[in-house]
Amino acid sequence: MAIKGFNYQEFAQNLTQQAVELVPQDFSEPEKQYVVNTLLNFSALAGEALYNDTESNFTADQAMMITQIIAEWAFHKSVDLIRSKLPQEFWDPIMQKIAFTIFEIAKQTFKQGLQQDQILQLIEHHVKKTYLDAIEELKQKGLIDEELSEIASKQSNIDSMMQQMSEEQAEQQQVQQSSSDEPQPQTSPVQGGSSPKIMKLATVALLFQKMKQEKVQTFLDKFNPDDAQTVIKYMRMPDLDTRVSVPTTLKCLNEIRTNLPKPQELSPSKIVLKLQKVTEGIERAQLEQMLKPERMKVKRLVFNALEGEFYEVAPKVANIIATHIQDSV
């Protein structure tokens, strides 16, 4: 049965229309059109596939979230491809690989019931890896040279946007410190006229509405008391998701990941111990079956850990994988 309440065509159009203002102004008209068309095409295709998926039993909210994630990354990576100076003939094949990767990872993680921040971390990891692997493949085939490969590999619009928003937030905090204005979320909608800080707090509230209460409280304890109260007020708004614009959500979700408390970096030895603990009591055959759909590096990380060895991957990535496995068993 199709997903009730999920009009994927209208949703894809809405995402596209509201993202137009985010396209870099220094792009030519054909380049701007490529970004817009790519976002529309991939979000519409993903939405249609989810709408017609009769096995996964996704809710309308889940389907919209997956579609929105694909739209966000379609935007960022199409911008990266334009800035990469790669020949345009390579853009679509790379975007297709990225979109497919997001779609599959998102479906798996939502089915497994992972928390939203874990889903976003895993998708970001796989998107960046797919992008870099595609560039490396072009270089290995002799289709691009080392210099172009290096330029393309360094492109990351999402990181640039996060840095820019971080700088804007620092400026806003200075302004807010000298201002006594109090927001009134119960009586006025969250609109473009609100200050950037209020928009960010509203987006935090939107994210917290979907999280477990005990985890929300842990994060709120780290907030400035006034900001925490503002977030709580917004969380009490049942129609908050209709009051925060899509481009605001896309932009602010990225910044939230930099502002919320981050886990401490784990040493390789701690990750090995964590993996040994989460796989304790699981038969090897069962573990092999569970890891069957995973990439080879993931399997090596886990089975090396069982032997007390650390497979050389970035500690942050290894920790995400360990957490993913912990939530899967």
Coordinates of C-alpha atoms in Angstrom, one line a residue:
M1 CA 0.0 0.0 0.0
A2 CA 1.3 3.5 -0.9
I3 CA 2.4 5.8 2.0
K4 CA -0.6 7.8 3.2
G5 CA 0.0 11.5 3.4
F6 CA 3.2 11.4 1.3
N7 CA 2.8 13.5 -1.9
Y8 CA 6.3 12.9 -3.1
Q9 CA 6.0 15.1 -6.3
E10 CA 4.8 18.1 -4.3
F11 CA 7.4 17.5 -1.6
A12 CA 10.2 17.3 -4.2
Q13 CA 9.0 20.5 -5.9
N14 CA 8.8 22.3 -2.5
L15 CA 12.4 21.2 -1.6
T16 CA 13.6 22.4 -5.0
Q17 CA 11.9 25.8 -4.9
Q18 CA 13.1 26.6 -1.4
A19 CA 16.7 25.5 -2.1
V20 CA 17.0 27.8 -5.2
E21 CA 18.1 30.7 -2.9
L22 CA 21.0 28.6 -1.6
V23 CA 22.6 28.0 -4.9
P24 CA 26.0 29.8 -5.1
Q25 CA 25.5 33.2 -6.7
D26 CA 28.9 33.0 -8.5
F27 CA 27.6 30.0 -10.6
S28 CA 26.6 30.6 -14.2
E29 CA 22.9 30.1 -15.2
P30 CA 23.6 26.6 -16.6
E31 CA 25.5 25.6 -13.5
K32 CA 22.7 26.9 -11.2
Q33 CA 20.2 25.0 -13.3
Y34 CA 22.2 21.8 -13.0
V35 CA 22.1 22.0 -9.2
V36 CA 18.4 22.7 -9.2
N37 CA 17.6 19.9 -11.7
T38 CA 19.8 17.4 -9.9
L39 CA 18.1 18.1 -6.6
L40 CA 14.6 17.8 -8.1
N41 CA 15.4 14.7 -10.1
F42 CA 16.9 12.7 -7.3
S43 CA 14.4 13.8 -4.6
A44 CA 11.5 12.9 -7.0
L45 CA 13.0 9.5 -7.9
A46 CA 13.7 8.7 -4.2
G47 CA 10.2 9.9 -3.2
E48 CA 8.5 7.8 -5.9
A49 CA 10.5 4.7 -4.9
L50 CA 9.6 5.1 -1.2
Y51 CA 6.0 5.8 -2.1
N52 CA 5.8 2.5 -4.0
D53 CA 7.7 0.5 -1.5
T54 CA 5.2 -2.0 -0.1
E55 CA 7.7 -3.9 2.2
S56 CA 9.5 -1.3 4.3
N57 CA 6.3 0.2 5.9
F58 CA 7.8 3.6 6.2
T59 CA 5.7 6.4 7.6
A60 CA 5.1 9.6 5.8
D61 CA 7.6 11.4 8.1
Q62 CA 10.3 8.8 7.5
A63 CA 9.8 9.0 3.8
M64 CA 10.0 12.8 3.8
M65 CA 13.1 12.6 6.0
I66 CA 14.9 10.2 3.6
T67 CA 13.9 12.3 0.6
Q68 CA 15.1 15.4 2.3
I69 CA 18.4 13.9 3.1
I70 CA 18.9 12.9 -0.5
A71 CA 17.9 16.4 -1.6
E72 CA 20.4 18.0 0.8
W73 CA 23.3 15.8 -0.4
A74 CA 22.3 16.2 -4.1
F75 CA 22.6 19.9 -3.5
H76 CA 26.0 19.8 -1.8
K77 CA 27.6 17.3 -4.1
S78 CA 26.4 18.8 -7.3
V79 CA 27.9 22.1 -6.1
D80 CA 31.1 20.2 -5.3
L81 CA 31.2 18.6 -8.8
I82 CA 30.8 22.0 -10.4
R83 CA 33.6 23.5 -8.4
S84 CA 35.8 20.4 -8.9
K85 CA 36.5 21.3 -12.5
L86 CA 35.8 17.7 -13.5
P87 CA 34.4 17.4 -17.1
Q88 CA 30.6 17.5 -17.0
E89 CA 30.3 14.1 -18.5
F90 CA 31.3 12.6 -15.2
W91 CA 28.9 14.6 -13.0
D92 CA 25.7 12.5 -13.5
P93 CA 27.4 9.1 -13.0
I94 CA 29.0 10.3 -9.8
M95 CA 25.7 11.7 -8.5
Q96 CA 23.9 8.5 -9.4
K97 CA 26.3 6.5 -7.2
I98 CA 25.9 9.0 -4.3
A99 CA 22.1 9.0 -4.5
F100 CA 21.9 5.2 -4.6
T101 CA 24.3 5.0 -1.6
I102 CA 22.2 7.4 0.4
F103 CA 18.9 5.7 -0.5
E104 CA 20.2 2.2 0.6
I105 CA 21.9 3.4 3.8
A106 CA 18.9 5.5 4.8
K107 CA 16.5 2.6 4.2
Q108 CA 18.6 0.2 6.2
T109 CA 19.2 2.6 9.2
F110 CA 15.5 3.7 9.4
K111 CA 14.4 0.0 9.3
Q112 CA 16.9 -0.7 12.2
G113 CA 15.5 2.1 14.2
L114 CA 18.7 4.0 14.6
Q115 CA 18.6 7.5 16.1
Q116 CA 18.6 10.4 13.7
D117 CA 22.0 11.7 14.6
Q118 CA 23.5 8.2 14.0
I119 CA 21.7 8.0 10.6
L120 CA 23.1 11.4 9.5
Q121 CA 26.6 10.4 10.6
L122 CA 26.6 7.1 8.7
I123 CA 25.1 8.7 5.6
E124 CA 27.7 11.5 5.7
H125 CA 30.5 9.0 6.0
H126 CA 29.3 6.9 3.1
V127 CA 28.5 9.9 0.8
K128 CA 32.0 11.3 1.3
K129 CA 33.6 7.8 0.7
T130 CA 31.5 7.2 -2.4
Y131 CA 32.5 10.6 -3.8
L132 CA 36.2 10.1 -3.2
D133 CA 36.1 6.5 -4.5
A134 CA 34.5 7.8 -7.7
I135 CA 37.2 10.4 -8.2
E136 CA 39.9 7.8 -7.5
E137 CA 38.3 5.5 -10.1
L138 CA 38.5 8.2 -12.7
K139 CA 42.2 8.7 -11.9
Q140 CA 43.0 5.0 -12.0
K141 CA 41.3 4.7 -15.4
G142 CA 43.4 7.6 -16.7
L143 CA 40.4 9.8 -17.3
I144 CA 41.7 12.6 -15.1
D145 CA 45.2 13.5 -13.9
E146 CA 46.6 13.7 -10.3
E147 CA 46.1 17.5 -10.1
L148 CA 42.5 17.4 -11.1
S149 CA 41.9 14.5 -8.8
E150 CA 43.3 16.5 -5.9
I151 CA 41.2 19.6 -6.6
A152 CA 38.0 17.5 -6.9
S153 CA 38.8 15.6 -3.7
K154 CA 39.1 18.7 -1.6
Q155 CA 35.7 20.1 -2.5
S156 CA 33.2 20.0 0.4
N157 CA 30.4 22.5 0.2
I158 CA 28.7 21.2 3.3
D159 CA 31.9 21.8 5.3
S160 CA 32.2 25.3 3.9
M161 CA 28.6 26.1 4.7
M162 CA 29.0 24.8 8.3
Q163 CA 32.1 27.0 8.7
Q164 CA 30.3 30.0 7.4
M165 CA 27.3 29.4 9.7
S166 CA 29.6 28.9 12.6
E167 CA 31.1 32.3 11.9
E168 CA 27.7 33.9 11.6
Q169 CA 26.6 32.3 14.8
A170 CA 29.6 33.8 16.6
E171 CA 28.6 37.2 15.4
Q172 CA 25.0 36.7 16.3
Q173 CA 26.0 35.6 19.8
Q174 CA 27.8 38.9 20.3
V175 CA 24.7 40.8 19.2
Q176 CA 22.4 38.6 21.4
Q177 CA 24.5 39.3 24.5
S178 CA 23.7 43.0 24.2
S179 CA 20.0 42.4 23.4
S180 CA 17.2 41.6 25.8
D181 CA 14.6 40.7 23.2
E182 CA 12.6 37.6 24.1
P183 CA 11.1 35.3 21.3
Q184 CA 7.4 34.5 21.5
P185 CA 7.2 31.0 19.8
Q186 CA 3.7 30.3 21.1
T187 CA 2.1 33.3 19.4
S188 CA 4.1 33.9 16.2
P189 CA 5.3 31.4 13.5
V190 CA 9.0 30.8 12.9
Q191 CA 9.6 32.7 9.7
G192 CA 12.4 34.2 7.6
G193 CA 12.2 37.4 9.6
S194 CA 13.3 35.8 12.8
S195 CA 16.9 36.2 13.9
P196 CA 19.4 33.4 12.7
K197 CA 19.8 32.4 16.4
I198 CA 16.1 31.9 16.9
M199 CA 15.9 29.9 13.6
K200 CA 18.6 27.6 14.8
L201 CA 17.0 27.1 18.2
A202 CA 13.7 26.3 16.5
T203 CA 15.5 23.7 14.3
V204 CA 17.1 22.2 17.4
A205 CA 13.6 21.9 18.9
L206 CA 12.4 20.2 15.8
L207 CA 15.2 17.7 16.0
F208 CA 14.6 17.1 19.8
Q209 CA 10.9 16.4 19.2
K210 CA 11.9 13.2 17.6
M211 CA 14.5 12.1 20.2
K212 CA 14.2 10.3 23.5
Q213 CA 13.5 12.6 26.4
E214 CA 16.5 11.5 28.5
K215 CA 18.9 12.2 25.6
V216 CA 17.2 15.6 25.0
Q217 CA 17.8 16.5 28.6
T218 CA 21.5 15.6 28.4
F219 CA 21.9 18.1 25.5
L220 CA 19.7 20.8 27.1
D221 CA 22.0 20.7 30.2
K222 CA 24.8 21.9 28.0
F223 CA 22.8 24.9 26.7
N224 CA 22.7 28.4 28.1
P225 CA 19.6 28.5 30.4
D226 CA 17.8 31.1 28.3
D227 CA 18.4 29.2 25.1
A228 CA 17.3 25.9 26.7
Q229 CA 14.0 27.6 27.8
T230 CA 13.5 28.8 24.2
V231 CA 14.1 25.4 22.8
I232 CA 11.6 23.9 25.3
K233 CA 8.9 26.4 24.2
Y234 CA 9.4 25.5 20.6
M235 CA 9.3 21.8 21.4
R236 CA 5.8 22.3 22.8
M237 CA 4.5 23.5 19.5
P238 CA 2.7 20.6 17.8
D239 CA 2.9 22.2 14.3
L240 CA 6.6 23.3 14.5
D241 CA 7.5 21.3 11.5
T242 CA 5.2 23.5 9.3
R243 CA 6.6 26.7 10.7
V244 CA 10.3 26.1 10.0
S245 CA 11.2 26.4 6.3
V246 CA 12.9 23.6 4.5
P247 CA 16.1 25.5 3.5
T248 CA 16.4 26.7 7.1
T249 CA 16.1 23.1 8.3
L250 CA 18.7 21.9 5.7
K251 CA 21.2 24.6 6.8
C252 CA 20.7 24.4 10.5
L253 CA 20.8 20.6 10.8
N254 CA 24.4 20.7 9.5
E255 CA 25.3 23.4 12.1
I256 CA 23.6 21.5 14.9
R257 CA 26.1 18.7 14.4
T258 CA 28.9 21.1 15.2
N259 CA 27.3 22.7 18.2
L260 CA 25.9 19.8 20.1
P261 CA 28.3 18.1 22.5
K262 CA 30.5 15.7 20.6
P263 CA 31.8 12.4 21.8
Q264 CA 35.5 12.2 22.8
E265 CA 37.9 10.8 20.3
L266 CA 38.4 7.1 21.0
S267 CA 41.8 5.5 20.7
P268 CA 42.2 2.3 18.5
S269 CA 42.5 0.2 21.6
K270 CA 39.2 1.5 23.1
I271 CA 37.4 0.9 19.8
V272 CA 38.8 -2.7 19.7
L273 CA 37.5 -3.3 23.2
K274 CA 34.1 -1.7 22.3
L275 CA 33.7 -4.0 19.3
Q276 CA 34.7 -7.1 21.3
K277 CA 32.1 -6.2 23.9
V278 CA 29.3 -5.6 21.5
T279 CA 30.0 -8.8 19.7
E280 CA 30.4 -10.9 22.8
G281 CA 28.3 -14.0 22.8
I282 CA 27.5 -13.8 19.1
E283 CA 28.6 -16.8 17.1
R284 CA 31.0 -16.1 14.2
A285 CA 28.6 -17.6 11.6
Q286 CA 25.8 -15.3 12.9
L287 CA 28.2 -12.3 12.9
E288 CA 29.2 -13.1 9.3
Q289 CA 25.6 -13.2 8.3
M290 CA 24.8 -9.9 10.0
L291 CA 27.8 -8.2 8.3
K292 CA 27.1 -9.7 4.9
P293 CA 25.6 -6.5 3.4
E294 CA 28.4 -4.3 4.8
R295 CA 31.6 -3.2 2.9
M296 CA 34.8 -5.2 3.2
K297 CA 36.5 -2.6 5.4
V298 CA 33.7 -2.8 7.9
K299 CA 34.0 -6.6 8.1
R300 CA 37.8 -6.4 8.5
L301 CA 37.4 -3.8 11.3
V302 CA 35.1 -6.1 13.2
F303 CA 37.0 -9.4 12.7
N304 CA 40.4 -7.8 13.3
A305 CA 39.0 -6.5 16.6
L306 CA 38.0 -10.0 17.6
E307 CA 41.7 -10.9 17.2
G308 CA 42.7 -7.9 19.3
E309 CA 43.9 -5.9 16.3
F310 CA 42.8 -2.6 14.9
Y311 CA 42.1 -2.3 11.2
E312 CA 43.4 1.1 10.1
V313 CA 40.5 3.4 9.5
A314 CA 39.8 6.8 10.9
P315 CA 38.9 6.5 14.7
K316 CA 35.8 8.6 14.2
V317 CA 34.6 6.3 11.4
A318 CA 35.5 3.2 13.4
N319 CA 33.5 4.5 16.4
I320 CA 30.4 5.1 14.2
I321 CA 30.7 1.6 12.8
A322 CA 31.0 0.1 16.3
T323 CA 28.0 2.1 17.5
H324 CA 26.0 1.0 14.4
I325 CA 26.8 -2.7 15.2
Q326 CA 26.0 -2.2 18.9
D327 CA 22.5 -0.9 17.9
S328 CA 22.0 -3.8 15.5
V329 CA 22.6 -6.7 17.9

